[in-house]
Coordinates of C-alpha atoms in Angstrom, one line a residue:
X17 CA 92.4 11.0 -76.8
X18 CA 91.9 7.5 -76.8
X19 CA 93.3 5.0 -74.0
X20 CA 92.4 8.2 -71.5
X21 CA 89.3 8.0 -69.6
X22 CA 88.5 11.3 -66.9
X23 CA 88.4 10.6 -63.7
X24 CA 85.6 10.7 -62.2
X25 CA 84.7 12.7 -59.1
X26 CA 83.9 10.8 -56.1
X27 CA 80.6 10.7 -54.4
X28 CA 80.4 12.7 -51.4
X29 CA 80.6 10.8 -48.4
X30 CA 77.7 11.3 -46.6
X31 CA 78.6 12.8 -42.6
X32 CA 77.3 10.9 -39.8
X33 CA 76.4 13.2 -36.6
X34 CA 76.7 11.4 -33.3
X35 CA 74.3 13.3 -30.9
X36 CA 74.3 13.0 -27.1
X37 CA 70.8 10.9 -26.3
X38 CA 68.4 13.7 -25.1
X39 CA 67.1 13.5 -21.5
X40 CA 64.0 12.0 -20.9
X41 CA 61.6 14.3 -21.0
X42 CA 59.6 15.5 -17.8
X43 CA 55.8 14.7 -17.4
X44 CA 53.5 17.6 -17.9
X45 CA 51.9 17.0 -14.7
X46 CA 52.9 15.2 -11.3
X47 CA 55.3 12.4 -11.6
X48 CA 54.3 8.9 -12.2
X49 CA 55.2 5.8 -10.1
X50 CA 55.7 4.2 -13.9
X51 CA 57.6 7.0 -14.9
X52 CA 60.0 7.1 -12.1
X53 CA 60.9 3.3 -12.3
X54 CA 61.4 4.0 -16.0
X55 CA 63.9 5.8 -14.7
X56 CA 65.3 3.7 -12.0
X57 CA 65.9 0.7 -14.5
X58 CA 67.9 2.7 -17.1
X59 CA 71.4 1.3 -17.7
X60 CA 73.7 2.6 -15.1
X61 CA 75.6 5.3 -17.3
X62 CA 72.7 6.8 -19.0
X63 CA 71.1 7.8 -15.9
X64 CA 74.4 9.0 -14.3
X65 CA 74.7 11.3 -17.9
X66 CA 71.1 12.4 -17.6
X67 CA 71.2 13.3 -13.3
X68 CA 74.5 14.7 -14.2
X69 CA 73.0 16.8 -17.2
X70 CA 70.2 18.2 -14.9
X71 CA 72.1 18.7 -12.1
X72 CA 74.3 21.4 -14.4
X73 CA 71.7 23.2 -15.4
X74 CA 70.4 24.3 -12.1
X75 CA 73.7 24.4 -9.9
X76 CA 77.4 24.8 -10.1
X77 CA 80.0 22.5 -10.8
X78 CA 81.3 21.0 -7.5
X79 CA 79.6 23.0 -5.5
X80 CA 78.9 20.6 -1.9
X81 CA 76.9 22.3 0.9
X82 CA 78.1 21.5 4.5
X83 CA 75.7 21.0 7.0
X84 CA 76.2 19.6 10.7
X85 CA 73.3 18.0 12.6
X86 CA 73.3 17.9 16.5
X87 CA 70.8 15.8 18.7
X88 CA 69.8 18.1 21.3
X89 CA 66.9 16.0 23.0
X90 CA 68.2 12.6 22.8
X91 CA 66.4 9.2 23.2
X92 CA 63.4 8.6 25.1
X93 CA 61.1 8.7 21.9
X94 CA 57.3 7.1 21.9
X95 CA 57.2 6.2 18.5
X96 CA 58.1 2.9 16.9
X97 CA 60.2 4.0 13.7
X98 CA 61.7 -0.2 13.5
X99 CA 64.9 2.0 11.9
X100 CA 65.7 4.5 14.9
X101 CA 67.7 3.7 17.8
X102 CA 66.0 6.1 20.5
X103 CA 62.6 4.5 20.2
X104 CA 61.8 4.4 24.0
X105 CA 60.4 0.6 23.2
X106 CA 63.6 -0.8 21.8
X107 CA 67.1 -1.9 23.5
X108 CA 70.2 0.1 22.0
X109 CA 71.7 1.8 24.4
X110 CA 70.6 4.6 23.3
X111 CA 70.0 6.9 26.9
X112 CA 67.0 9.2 27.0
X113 CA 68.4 12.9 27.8
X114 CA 66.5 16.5 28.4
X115 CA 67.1 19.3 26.1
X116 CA 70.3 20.9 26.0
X117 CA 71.3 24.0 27.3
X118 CA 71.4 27.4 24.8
X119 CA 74.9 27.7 26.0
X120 CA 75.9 24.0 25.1
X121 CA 74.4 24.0 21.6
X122 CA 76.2 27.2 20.9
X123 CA 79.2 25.9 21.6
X124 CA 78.6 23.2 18.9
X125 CA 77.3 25.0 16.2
X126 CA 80.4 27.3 16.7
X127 CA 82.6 24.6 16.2
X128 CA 80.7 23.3 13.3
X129 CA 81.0 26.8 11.7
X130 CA 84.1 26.7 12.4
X131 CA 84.6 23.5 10.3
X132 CA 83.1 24.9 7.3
X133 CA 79.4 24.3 8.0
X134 CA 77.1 26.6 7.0
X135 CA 73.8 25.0 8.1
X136 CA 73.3 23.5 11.6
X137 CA 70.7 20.9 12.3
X138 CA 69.0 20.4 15.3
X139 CA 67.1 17.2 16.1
X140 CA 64.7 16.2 19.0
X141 CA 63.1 12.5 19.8
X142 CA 59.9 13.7 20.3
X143 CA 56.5 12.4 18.8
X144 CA 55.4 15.9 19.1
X145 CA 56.9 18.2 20.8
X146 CA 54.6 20.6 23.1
X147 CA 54.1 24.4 23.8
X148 CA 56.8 24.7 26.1
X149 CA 58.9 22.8 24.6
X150 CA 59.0 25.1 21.4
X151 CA 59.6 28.3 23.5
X152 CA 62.8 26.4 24.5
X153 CA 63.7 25.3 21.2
X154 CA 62.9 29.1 20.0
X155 CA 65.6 29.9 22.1
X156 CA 68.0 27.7 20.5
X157 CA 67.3 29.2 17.1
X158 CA 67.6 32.6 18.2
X159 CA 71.3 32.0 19.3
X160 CA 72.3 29.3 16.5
X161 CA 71.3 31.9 14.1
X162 CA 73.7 34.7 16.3
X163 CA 76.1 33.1 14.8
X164 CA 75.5 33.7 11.3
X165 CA 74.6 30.0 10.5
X166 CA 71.6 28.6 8.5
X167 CA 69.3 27.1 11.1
X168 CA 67.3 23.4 10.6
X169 CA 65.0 21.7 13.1
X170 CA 63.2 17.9 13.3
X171 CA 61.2 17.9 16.5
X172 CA 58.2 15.5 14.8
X173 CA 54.8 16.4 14.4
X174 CA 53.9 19.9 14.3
X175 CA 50.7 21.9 14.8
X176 CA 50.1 25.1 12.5
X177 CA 50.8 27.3 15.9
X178 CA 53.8 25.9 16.1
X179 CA 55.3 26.3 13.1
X180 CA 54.5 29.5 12.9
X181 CA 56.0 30.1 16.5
X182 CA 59.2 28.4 15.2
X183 CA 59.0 31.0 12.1
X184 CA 58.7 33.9 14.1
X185 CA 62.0 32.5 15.6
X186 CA 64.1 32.5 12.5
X187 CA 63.8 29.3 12.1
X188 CA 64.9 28.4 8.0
X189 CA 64.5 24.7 7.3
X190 CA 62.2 21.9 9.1
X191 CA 63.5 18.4 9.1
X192 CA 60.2 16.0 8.3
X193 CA 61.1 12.8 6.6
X194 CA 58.2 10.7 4.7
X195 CA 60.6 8.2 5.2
X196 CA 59.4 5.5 2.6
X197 CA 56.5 5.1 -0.2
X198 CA 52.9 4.9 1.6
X199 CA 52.4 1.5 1.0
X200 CA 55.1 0.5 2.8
X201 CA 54.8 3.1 5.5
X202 CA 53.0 0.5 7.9
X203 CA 55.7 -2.3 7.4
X204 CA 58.6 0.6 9.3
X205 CA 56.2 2.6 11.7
X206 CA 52.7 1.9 13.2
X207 CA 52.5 4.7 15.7
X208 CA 51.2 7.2 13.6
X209 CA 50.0 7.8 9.7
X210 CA 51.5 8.6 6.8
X211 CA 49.3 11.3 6.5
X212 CA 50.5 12.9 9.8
X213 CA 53.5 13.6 7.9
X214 CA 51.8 14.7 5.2
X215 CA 50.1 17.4 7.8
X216 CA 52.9 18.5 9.1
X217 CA 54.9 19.2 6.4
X218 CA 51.6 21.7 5.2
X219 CA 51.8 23.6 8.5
X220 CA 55.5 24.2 7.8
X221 CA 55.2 25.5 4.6
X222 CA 52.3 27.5 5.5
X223 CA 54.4 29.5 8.3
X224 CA 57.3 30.2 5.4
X225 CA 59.2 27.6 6.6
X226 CA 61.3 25.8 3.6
X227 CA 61.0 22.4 3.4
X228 CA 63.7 19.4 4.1
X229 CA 62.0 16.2 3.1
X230 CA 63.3 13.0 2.1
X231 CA 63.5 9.2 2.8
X232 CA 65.3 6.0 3.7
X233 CA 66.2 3.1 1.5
X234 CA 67.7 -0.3 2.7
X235 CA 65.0 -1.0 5.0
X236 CA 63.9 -4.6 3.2
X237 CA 61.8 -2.6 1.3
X238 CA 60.8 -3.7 -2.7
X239 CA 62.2 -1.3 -6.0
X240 CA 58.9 0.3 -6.3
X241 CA 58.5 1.4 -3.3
X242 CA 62.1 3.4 -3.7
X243 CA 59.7 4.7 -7.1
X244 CA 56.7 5.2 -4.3
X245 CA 59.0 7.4 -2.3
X246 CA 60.4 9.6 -4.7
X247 CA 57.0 10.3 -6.8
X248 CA 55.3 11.3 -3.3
X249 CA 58.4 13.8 -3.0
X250 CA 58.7 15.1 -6.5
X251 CA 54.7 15.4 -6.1
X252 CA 54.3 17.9 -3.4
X253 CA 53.5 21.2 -4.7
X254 CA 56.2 22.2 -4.4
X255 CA 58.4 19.9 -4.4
X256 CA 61.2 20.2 -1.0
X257 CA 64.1 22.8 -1.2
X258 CA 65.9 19.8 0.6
X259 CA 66.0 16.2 -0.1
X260 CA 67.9 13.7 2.3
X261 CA 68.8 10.5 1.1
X262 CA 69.4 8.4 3.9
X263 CA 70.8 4.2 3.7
X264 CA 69.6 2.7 6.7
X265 CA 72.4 2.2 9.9
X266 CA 71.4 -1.5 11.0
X267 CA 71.9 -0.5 14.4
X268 CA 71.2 -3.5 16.9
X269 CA 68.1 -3.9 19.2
X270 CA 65.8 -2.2 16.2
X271 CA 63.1 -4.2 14.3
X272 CA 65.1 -3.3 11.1
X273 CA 68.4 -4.1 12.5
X274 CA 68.7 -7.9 10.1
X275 CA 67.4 -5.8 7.2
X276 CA 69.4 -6.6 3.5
X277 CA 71.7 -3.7 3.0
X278 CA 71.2 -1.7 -0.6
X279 CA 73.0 -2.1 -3.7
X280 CA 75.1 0.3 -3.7
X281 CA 74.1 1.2 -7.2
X282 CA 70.6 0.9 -6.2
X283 CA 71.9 3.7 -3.6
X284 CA 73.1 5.6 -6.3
X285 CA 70.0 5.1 -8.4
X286 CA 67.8 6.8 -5.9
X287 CA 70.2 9.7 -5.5
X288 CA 69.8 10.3 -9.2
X289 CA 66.0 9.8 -9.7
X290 CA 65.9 12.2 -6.9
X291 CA 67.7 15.1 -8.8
X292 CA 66.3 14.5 -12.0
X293 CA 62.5 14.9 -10.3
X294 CA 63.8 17.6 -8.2
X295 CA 66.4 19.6 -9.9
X296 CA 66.2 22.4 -7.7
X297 CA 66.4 20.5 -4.7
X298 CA 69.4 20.1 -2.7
X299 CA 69.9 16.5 -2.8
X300 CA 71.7 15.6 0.3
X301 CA 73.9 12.2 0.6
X302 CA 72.9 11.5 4.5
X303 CA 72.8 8.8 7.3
X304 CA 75.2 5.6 6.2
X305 CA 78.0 7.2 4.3
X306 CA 80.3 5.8 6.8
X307 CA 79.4 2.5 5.1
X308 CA 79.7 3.1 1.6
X309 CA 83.2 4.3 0.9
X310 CA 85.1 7.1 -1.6
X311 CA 84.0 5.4 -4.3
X312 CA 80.6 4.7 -4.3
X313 CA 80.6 8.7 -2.5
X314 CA 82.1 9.5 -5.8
X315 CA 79.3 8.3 -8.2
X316 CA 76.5 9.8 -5.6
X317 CA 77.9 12.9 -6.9
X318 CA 78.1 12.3 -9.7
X319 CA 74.4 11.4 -10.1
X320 CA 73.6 14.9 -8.3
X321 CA 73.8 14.8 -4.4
X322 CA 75.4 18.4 -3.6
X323 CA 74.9 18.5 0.4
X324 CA 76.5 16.1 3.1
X325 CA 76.1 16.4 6.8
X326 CA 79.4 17.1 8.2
X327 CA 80.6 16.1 11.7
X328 CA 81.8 12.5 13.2
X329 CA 77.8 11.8 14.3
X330 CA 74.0 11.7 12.6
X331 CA 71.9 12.1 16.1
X332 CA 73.6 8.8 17.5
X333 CA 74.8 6.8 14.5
X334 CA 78.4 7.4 13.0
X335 CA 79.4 9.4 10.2
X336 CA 82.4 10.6 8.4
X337 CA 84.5 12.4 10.3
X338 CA 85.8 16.0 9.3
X339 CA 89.5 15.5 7.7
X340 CA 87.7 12.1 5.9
X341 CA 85.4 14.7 4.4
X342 CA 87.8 17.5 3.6
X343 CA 90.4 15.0 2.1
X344 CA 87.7 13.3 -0.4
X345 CA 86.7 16.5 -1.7
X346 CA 89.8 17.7 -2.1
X347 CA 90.8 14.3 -4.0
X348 CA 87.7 14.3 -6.2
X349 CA 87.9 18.4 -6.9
X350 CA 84.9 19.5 -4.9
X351 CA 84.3 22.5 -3.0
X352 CA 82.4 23.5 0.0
X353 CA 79.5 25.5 -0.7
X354 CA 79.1 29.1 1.4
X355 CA 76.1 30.7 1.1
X356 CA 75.4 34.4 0.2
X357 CA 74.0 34.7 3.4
X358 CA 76.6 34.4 5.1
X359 CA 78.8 36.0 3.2
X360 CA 76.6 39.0 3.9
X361 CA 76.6 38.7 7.4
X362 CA 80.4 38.7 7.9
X363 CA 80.6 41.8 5.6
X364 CA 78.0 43.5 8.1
X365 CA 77.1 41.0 10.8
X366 CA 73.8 40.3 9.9
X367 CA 72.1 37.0 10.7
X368 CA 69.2 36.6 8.5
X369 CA 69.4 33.5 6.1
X370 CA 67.9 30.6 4.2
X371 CA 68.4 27.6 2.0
X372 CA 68.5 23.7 3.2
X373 CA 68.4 20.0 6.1
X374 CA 67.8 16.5 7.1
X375 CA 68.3 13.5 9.3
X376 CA 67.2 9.8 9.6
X377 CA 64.5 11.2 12.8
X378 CA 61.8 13.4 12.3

């Protein structure tokens, strides 16, 4: 008919998929300095959406594990660590004290148990703590342990004997930090090398000891060096079952005391590097919380920390307090984590355990 035309039909419109960017792929083999400043620079968000990513696919959703860290041999110490308060050599007002008594440090993990920790610390300013002195500390494990908790230690430098001494104890976790990137090592501590850490952290793992392991940041120290750190951790084969991230406590009368503090972002950079190289790992938010705040807390979980230390003191520097911690978990929906350890014990009383702990000393 004329004057009519058919319509015709329209062109299919063509659908547009908007995909989730993938996460960066790990290296085949160890990882790279280059590779983990790659990661570092990413815009903010992308790396929060990758840490957060990994962190799901090796661990639940809010779960936080609670650990409590006690100084039982306080002060007194012959090293020079330019960040730590009971270097014998520096003025802080920090006392040197002997080791505490298997009744006293009972007393405080039961309270820390009794606050919801599941893992309890013990730390001891010593270079290297001898024979006798790990017969003692033996003794400490024995009864911590008694009371169905995880067990931790950071004594300093071990020999093989010893950690295998401290095995046969029960003794789950060792505390030995590597502190910072090699290259930077001499800059914070001159007493000893890196590579006694290095040794002592292959004695503990030979004995069957698991491995806490981590670092500091804020200590004046350049963005590679943060990379430095993190590819020496994700490196060792394997890599720790803990991982304590630690922002220096300025404390007065140390060499670092007039050191820059961190970017808070920077902060939470690391913390997300660190579960990304590590996803097994717990990654644990440590020493200078008390500075940082809910918010910036917030986003460290975010990017994948899922351990705190839990009590009102780190050794001798400050720390959240207990109801600080309980109420920002509760605002932010996060749970404290109890382990199947000790779930078993209280069904039969059993005291056999293991999974991770840390501290700004060892």
């Amino acid at each position: 008919m004329s004057g009519f035309t058919t319509p015709t039909a329209a062109a299919p419109q063509a659908v547009q998929l908007h995909r989730r960017p993938a996460a960066t792929p790990q290296p085949a083999g160890p990882w790279s300095v280059e590779a983990i400043q790659a990661l570092l620079d990413k815009p903010l968000m992308d790396l929060l959406f990758e840490a957060q990513t990994v962190h799901r696919q090796h661990w639940p959703a809010g779960d936080i594990e609670l650990a409590t860290l006690l100084s039982v041999k306080t002060g007194g110490c012959p090293e020079n660590c330019g960040y730590c308060p009971q270097a014998a050599e520096f003025d802080t007002g920090v006392k040197a004290d002997k080791l505490m008594e298997v009744d006293e440090v009972v007393r405080a993990a039961q309270a820390a148990k009794d606050a919801g920790a599941t893992r309890f610390c013990m730390g001891a300013a010593w270079r290297a703590p001898k024979d006798r002195d790990i017969e003692k500390v033996s003794a400490l494990i024995g009864a911590v342990k008694g009371l169905g908790l995880q067990t931790c230690a950071t004594l300093g430098m071990l020999e093989s004997h010893q950690a295998q001494a401290l095995k046969d104890a029960g003794l789950d976790y060792y505390n030995h930090n590597l502190d910072t990137a090699p290259e930077y090592y001499t800059d914070v501590v001159s007493t000893r090398a890196y590579q006694d850490r290095l040794d002592t952290l292959q004695n503990v793992r030979s004995a069957g000891i698991s491995v806490c392991c981590g670092g500091i940041v804020g200590m004046g120290e350049a963005p590679v060096h943060r990379a430095g750190l993190i590819a020496q951790l994700a490196n060792l084969q394997p890599y720790p079952e803990s991982v304590p991230i630690n922002s220096l406590v300025r404390v007065p009368g140390t060499p670092l005391a007039d050191s820059d503090p961190i970017d808070p972002f920077d902060f939470v950079r690391v913390i997300a590097v660190a579960r990304i190289t590590m996803p097994k790992a717990r990654v644990r938010l440590s020493a200078g919380r008390q500075q940082m705040g809910e918010a910036v807390q917030a986003l460290c979980f975010m990017a994948g920390a899922n351990s705190i230390f839990y009590g009102d003191k780190l050794l001798v520097t400050g720390n959240p307090d207990v109801d600080a911690d309980v109420q920002l978990l509760a605002k932010l929906g996060l749970n404290g984590h109890r382990t199947q350890a000790q779930e078993d014990g209280a069904k039969d009383g059993a005291a056999h355990h293991a999974v991770p702990c840390e501290s700004t000393c060892g």
